[in-house]
C-alpha cells in the first residue's frame, strides 16, 4: 500500500491508498459524523450520515476509498440539509425517556441531534407498539432502536456468531408525499428503517456465545446489559483503565466503579466497558468483573502463620492468574529461600518456547493477533479456539469475513461456531495425538521444499503415493458438419442453396483413468473428500498467512517435536506464527520464573491447593487481592506488557507484604515493574509511565512490546517422525472450559456463576442415553470422578470435556500432561 | 442609598462615620469602685422591670409564641426537601433520572435505583445529607418532574451534625395526598400555573 495525500476541508492529510475516507479523517482529527460504521467491520450504509463530497461527487465516507489527490468537502449546503433531515428522521417517535435510559448521556443519537441542531420536526409517522425483549444477559428495547445495524455487523464481521438479523418492523408505509419533499438520502434511510427491526436468528432468545459486544456498540440504549439496567447513570462512574484478567488476549477494558449504595460508600464495579472500535470483548471479560476478594481485613495471626509456613516450605505452587510483578516476587523468593516454583501449565509453555527457539533462533514467536486480523489465510492448530482465547477466534473470523480470507481449523472437537465463520473454512477433526500430522501437513502444503532440510522433505514425500482413479470428465469435441443454407443472391434476387462447413463444439463425457497424488496426511487428519481442490480455491489471491497454535501442542507428549515443527513452518512457509498462552499471564510467568518439575514436601499454594494456601478466591489460609484489586502488568498473547489498575480496595496483606517480611522487600508491588528481566525481553520501565489507550487512528498505545531476542541455535533442524499408532481412537475426554469460563475467578462473578460438570454435545448425550443433570462416573487411567452431565450446544461429536474453572471438580487429576485422555463414561 | 459615603473611611464631619460620644473609662481603682457603686444603686434595673410589668398588665403582646406559634414564611423559602406524588395515580413523581444528584454542588444527594417488576426505573433509596446541604435549590430547579421540591420545614435540630433525610421522611404520605394536603412548591423552579396544567404539573 502506498502513502498518499488527500485534502479534507482544505487540510492536507496523509493516509494509505485504499483507506476509507472516514478512517483517514478520524486518524487526522477531522470530524465526520457516522453512526452505523464500525472500524474493522464492513460498512453497512444504514445511516448515510457520513455523506461527503469527494471531487465534486457525493459519496459515503465510510465506504469510499481515498485516492491520490482527492479533494473532500464535508460541509456543503446539500449535505447539511441531508444530515439535518436524517437526524430529524431518527428523532421521529424516539421515546423521550432520556431521563431513565441506560445510555444516560453517552448517546450518539442525543449527541448528533444536538451537534446538527435539530430544533424542529418536519416528519411524522404513526408509532407502533414494540414491546421490550429479554434475551438473558442482554435486554433489547426496540422502541429505542434506530436500526443502525451495528449489532448485526459486529456479530457477523467481528465475533462470528451471526446471531442477529433484521426482521419486519410491521409499521405503516411512509407517506408518499415525503418522497418528493424530502432529501434523497434521508428518505432512503427512513424507508429502510421503517421496514426493519433487530431480532435473534434463534427466535425469542439469543443463540450465541454471549459476548455482549452488541450492547457495547449500540449507539442508543436499545441493547443493554440486563444486569446493569437502571442500576446507575453512566456519568456517575469512575472509569479505571485496566487489562482483562481472564485470558491471554489481555484486552483493554475499563472497570466502571461507583459507591455500592447510599449506606455503603465502598467502591463496586457496575460494568465493564471497552473501546469497541479497536478491541472486542468476550462474555467473560464483559460479565466476569466482580471476582474480587471482598471484606478482607488484615489478619496478623494468619499473616504470621503464612510467614512460618514460608519458612517451613520448600515449594510454591501457583497459577498464571497473577501479575508479572507477583511472578517476579515469587522468583526472588525462590532465589532467596531456595524454594521450588511449580506451575505446570506455564512450564510446558516455557519448554515449548525453548524448543521453538532452538530451531528458530528467536526467543519469541513472530506473530500477534493484529497480524491475524490483517491476514487472509488463517490456520489454527491444537487449540479449542473459541474458549482458549476468544479474541483469537474473533481475529480469525474477522480475517475470514473482512479480507475474503480462508482458513483451516485442526482440532479433535468439531465446533459449529468455527464452522459458521465462513464457507471458506475447513475443519479437520483429527484424532488426538495427530497434531504433529497437522504440522507436517502445513510443511507439506506450504513449505518451500527447495530450502527445507532434505530429511524432512523425504519424510513428507513418504506420505504421498500415486493412485489410479477413474474419473468422468467432460471433454469439448469439435465436430465439423456440412450444412446447406439458403442465401439470397443480391445480384439476381434469387434464393440459392449454398453448402457450408460449420464447426461446432460438443460436450462429451469421457471416462478416463488418471493418476492422482494421494496424501496420507490428509487421511490421518480426517480431511473432507476433495480437499485438494478446495485448497486450491482457498489459496487464490492470498497474500498474508497466519498460523495460531495452542495449548494442545504445549501439553503434547511430543511437545518438543511440535515446537520444532512450528519453528520450521515459520522458517520455510509464508506463515507468521502466534502461540496462544493458556491463561492471563502464562507468557509472563514463563519468561520470569524458573519453574521446577517436581514439588517438594511442603507446598505453599497460591490460588491453588497446597499445605498452606494464599488465595484470592476467599478460601485460603491467607487472603490475597484478586487481579481487579491489584496494580501491575500482564503479558498478553501479543507479547505486550499491559498495565492494569486497582478498581476495588483490598484491606488485607499482599504478596509483597509477605515477601517483605521474608526479606525480599519493596515498598510497592509495582516497584518490581522496572526490575522485570531484560534478559527475557522485558524493558526497564517504571509502572507509572506505562500508557493504556488507543489513538483515534486505532493504534494500540498500551504498555510496551517485549523485545524478541536472538537466541543461539545450532544448524540442527531435525524433526522426529510421528507414529500413526499413537492416534487416540477410542473414547476420549478433553480438558477445556465452556464458553464464558476460564478460571475459578470467572465462576465467582455473579453473572457467570455456574457449576461445572461433564460437557457433552447433544449428539453424544442422545447416543449414550444421557439426560441433562444425570450423574456420570468419568474414569481415566489417572483416576475417576462423578459429575453431572451438562449439554454444550456449541460442540459436536463424541468427545466430551471437563472444565478447570470449577474448583470443586478436580479435573486436572484425571489427566496427565496432555489435554486429552482415554476415558470410560458410565451413568450412575 | 449610595454607598460612596460609606466607602470613605476617613472619619470627618462630612463622612457618614462619626465617633460615638463615650465617657472616658475609669483608670484608677477608686474611679472604678465609684462607677460600680453608682451603677448598682441608680435603680436602672427597675426601669426595665417596670416596662415588662406594664406590658404584662396591658395584655397587648406582639411576641410570636414560638414554638407554639410560627410565622408564615415566603413561598420561595428553601427549607427541607420533599418528594411529591402524582395527584392522579398516587405514584411517586421521581423517575430516578439522577439529575439532582449530578447538579448538587455540595454532593449531598444519593440515590439507589433498580428495575422494578413493571420494567420501570424504581428509586429504592433517596437521601440528602442535611449536614452538607446548603439549600441552594438547584435540585428542585433541575428536576424535570417537579418531584423534589423545597418544603417549609426549617427546623433542623438534631443530635448529629450530619443528619440525613431519607426517602420515607420526604415522600408525601398517601393519606396526605388523598386528603389534598400535598402542596405544590410555588418557589423558584416551579411553573407558572396556566390552563394547560391539568392536575399534576410538569416542568415541560
CSV table of C-alpha atoms in Angstrom, one decimal, chain A residues 96 98-102 139 226 229-233 235-236 258-265 270, chain B residues 95-99 101-102 110-116 119-122 125-127 164 166 204:
chain,number,residue,atom,x,y,z
A,96,UNK,CA,-38.5,10.8,25.4
A,98,UNK,CA,-33.6,10.0,28.2
A,99,UNK,CA,-34.1,10.6,31.9
A,100,UNK,CA,-34.2,7.0,32.7
A,101,UNK,CA,-32.4,5.5,29.7
A,102,UNK,CA,-29.3,3.5,30.5
A,139,UNK,CA,-32.1,-6.7,27.1
A,226,UNK,CA,-29.8,-6.8,31.7
A,229,UNK,CA,-30.3,-1.9,33.5
A,230,UNK,CA,-31.5,1.0,35.6
A,231,UNK,CA,-28.9,0.5,38.3
A,232,UNK,CA,-26.8,3.6,37.7
A,233,UNK,CA,-26.2,6.6,35.5
A,235,UNK,CA,-21.8,9.8,34.4
A,236,UNK,CA,-21.5,8.6,38.0
A,258,UNK,CA,-19.2,3.8,41.9
A,259,UNK,CA,-20.2,3.5,45.6
A,260,UNK,CA,-22.2,0.4,46.4
A,261,UNK,CA,-25.3,2.1,47.7
A,262,UNK,CA,-26.5,5.0,49.8
A,263,UNK,CA,-25.4,3.3,53.0
A,264,UNK,CA,-22.1,1.8,51.8
A,265,UNK,CA,-19.5,4.2,50.3
A,270,UNK,CA,-21.1,-1.8,37.9
B,95,UNK,CA,-38.3,8.8,37.9
B,96,UNK,CA,-34.7,8.3,39.1
B,97,UNK,CA,-33.0,10.3,36.4
B,98,UNK,CA,-30.3,11.4,38.8
B,99,UNK,CA,-30.1,15.0,37.7
B,101,UNK,CA,-27.6,14.0,42.3
B,102,UNK,CA,-25.5,15.3,39.4
B,110,UNK,CA,-27.5,10.0,46.8
B,111,UNK,CA,-30.0,7.6,45.3
B,112,UNK,CA,-30.2,3.9,44.6
B,113,UNK,CA,-32.3,2.7,41.6
B,114,UNK,CA,-33.2,-0.6,40.2
B,115,UNK,CA,-35.5,-2.1,37.6
B,116,UNK,CA,-38.9,-3.0,39.1
B,119,UNK,CA,-39.7,-2.7,33.9
B,120,UNK,CA,-39.7,0.8,35.2
B,121,UNK,CA,-36.9,2.5,37.0
B,122,UNK,CA,-37.6,2.4,40.6
B,125,UNK,CA,-33.4,4.8,48.3
B,126,UNK,CA,-33.1,8.5,48.3
B,127,UNK,CA,-31.1,10.5,50.8
B,164,UNK,CA,-29.9,12.6,56.8
B,166,UNK,CA,-34.3,9.6,53.7
B,204,UNK,CA,-42.1,21.0,30.3
